[in-house]
Short mmCIF file of C-alpha atoms in Angstrom, two decimals:
data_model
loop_
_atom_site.label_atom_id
_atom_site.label_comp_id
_atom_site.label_asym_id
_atom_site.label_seq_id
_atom_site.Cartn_x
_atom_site.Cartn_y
_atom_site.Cartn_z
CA UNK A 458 61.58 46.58 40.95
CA UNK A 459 58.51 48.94 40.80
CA UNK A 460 56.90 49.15 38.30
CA UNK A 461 55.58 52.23 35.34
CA UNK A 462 52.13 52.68 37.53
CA UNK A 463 53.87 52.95 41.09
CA UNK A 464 56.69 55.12 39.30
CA UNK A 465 53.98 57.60 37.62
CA UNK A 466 51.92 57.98 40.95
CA UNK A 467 54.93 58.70 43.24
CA UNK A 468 55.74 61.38 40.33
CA UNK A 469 52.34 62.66 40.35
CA UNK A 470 52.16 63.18 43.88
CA UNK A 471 55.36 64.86 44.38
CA UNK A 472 54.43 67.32 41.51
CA UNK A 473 50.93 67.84 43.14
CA UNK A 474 52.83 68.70 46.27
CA UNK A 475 55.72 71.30 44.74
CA UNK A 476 52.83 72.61 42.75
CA UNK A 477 50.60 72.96 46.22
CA UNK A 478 53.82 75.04 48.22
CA UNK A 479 54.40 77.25 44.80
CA UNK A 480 50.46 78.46 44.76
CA UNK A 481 50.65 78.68 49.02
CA UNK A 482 53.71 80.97 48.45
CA UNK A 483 52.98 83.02 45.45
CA UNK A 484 49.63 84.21 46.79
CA UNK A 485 51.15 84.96 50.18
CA UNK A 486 53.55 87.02 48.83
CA UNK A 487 51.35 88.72 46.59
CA UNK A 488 49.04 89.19 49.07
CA UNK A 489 51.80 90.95 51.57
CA UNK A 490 53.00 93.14 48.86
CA UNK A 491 49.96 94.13 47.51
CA UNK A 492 48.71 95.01 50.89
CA UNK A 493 51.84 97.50 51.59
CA UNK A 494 51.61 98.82 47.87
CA UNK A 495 47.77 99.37 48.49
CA UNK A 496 48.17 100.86 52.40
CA UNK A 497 50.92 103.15 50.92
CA UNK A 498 49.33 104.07 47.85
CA UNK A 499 45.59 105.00 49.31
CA UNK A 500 46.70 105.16 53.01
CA UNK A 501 47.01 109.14 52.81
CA UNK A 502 49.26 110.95 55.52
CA UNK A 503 47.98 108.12 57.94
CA UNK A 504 50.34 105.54 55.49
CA UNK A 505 54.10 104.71 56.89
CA UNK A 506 56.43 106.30 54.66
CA UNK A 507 57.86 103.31 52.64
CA UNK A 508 60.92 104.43 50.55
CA UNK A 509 60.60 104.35 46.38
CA UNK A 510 63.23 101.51 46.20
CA UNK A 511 61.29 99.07 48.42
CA UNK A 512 58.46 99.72 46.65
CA UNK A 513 59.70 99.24 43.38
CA UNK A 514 61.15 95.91 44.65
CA UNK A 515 57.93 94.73 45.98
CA UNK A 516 55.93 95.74 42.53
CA UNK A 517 58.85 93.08 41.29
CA UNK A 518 57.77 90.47 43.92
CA UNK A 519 53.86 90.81 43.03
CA UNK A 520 54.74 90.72 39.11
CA UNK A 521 57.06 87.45 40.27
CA UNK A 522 54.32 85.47 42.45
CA UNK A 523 51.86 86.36 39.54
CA UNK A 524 53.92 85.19 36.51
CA UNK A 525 54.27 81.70 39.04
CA UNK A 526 50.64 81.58 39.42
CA UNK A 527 50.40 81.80 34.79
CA UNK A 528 52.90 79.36 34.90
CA UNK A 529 51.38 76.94 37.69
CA UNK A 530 48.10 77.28 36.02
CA UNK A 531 49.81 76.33 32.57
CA UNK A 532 51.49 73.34 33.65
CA UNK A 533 48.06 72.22 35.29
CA UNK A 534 46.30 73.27 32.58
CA UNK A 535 48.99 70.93 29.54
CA UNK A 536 48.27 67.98 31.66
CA UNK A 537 44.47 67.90 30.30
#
């Protein structure tokens, strides 16, 4: 039977983990959407044409991976 210690590490490291893939994610999403808002935005005639729809969909995606960034950084930050 393990015991509280061996419990509370496995726990830890599984939560460092998830927490690890959500920040990898979020900022590579934010990153790709950002960089086709910002291409379309200040690209000039040069820009694809992206339609209104996708772009209001990936302003959603950046607001998303941002709010799970706050919320990553306040679960790190209630463990101190």
């Amino acid at each position: 039977m393990p015991n509280i210690e061996d419990v509370c590490a496995r726990i830890d490291k599984y939560t460092d983990r998830l927490s690890n893939q959500v920040r990898t994610l979020a900022l590579g999403l934010l990153a790709f959407a950002g960089g086709l808002i910002v291409t379309v935005v200040t690209g000039g005639d040069k820009a694809p044409k992206i339609p209104g729809w996708l772009l209001d969909r990936l302003f959603f995606i950046g607001v998303a991976a941002l709010l799970a960034l706050a919320l990553d950084l306040a679960q790190y930050g209630s463990m101190y």
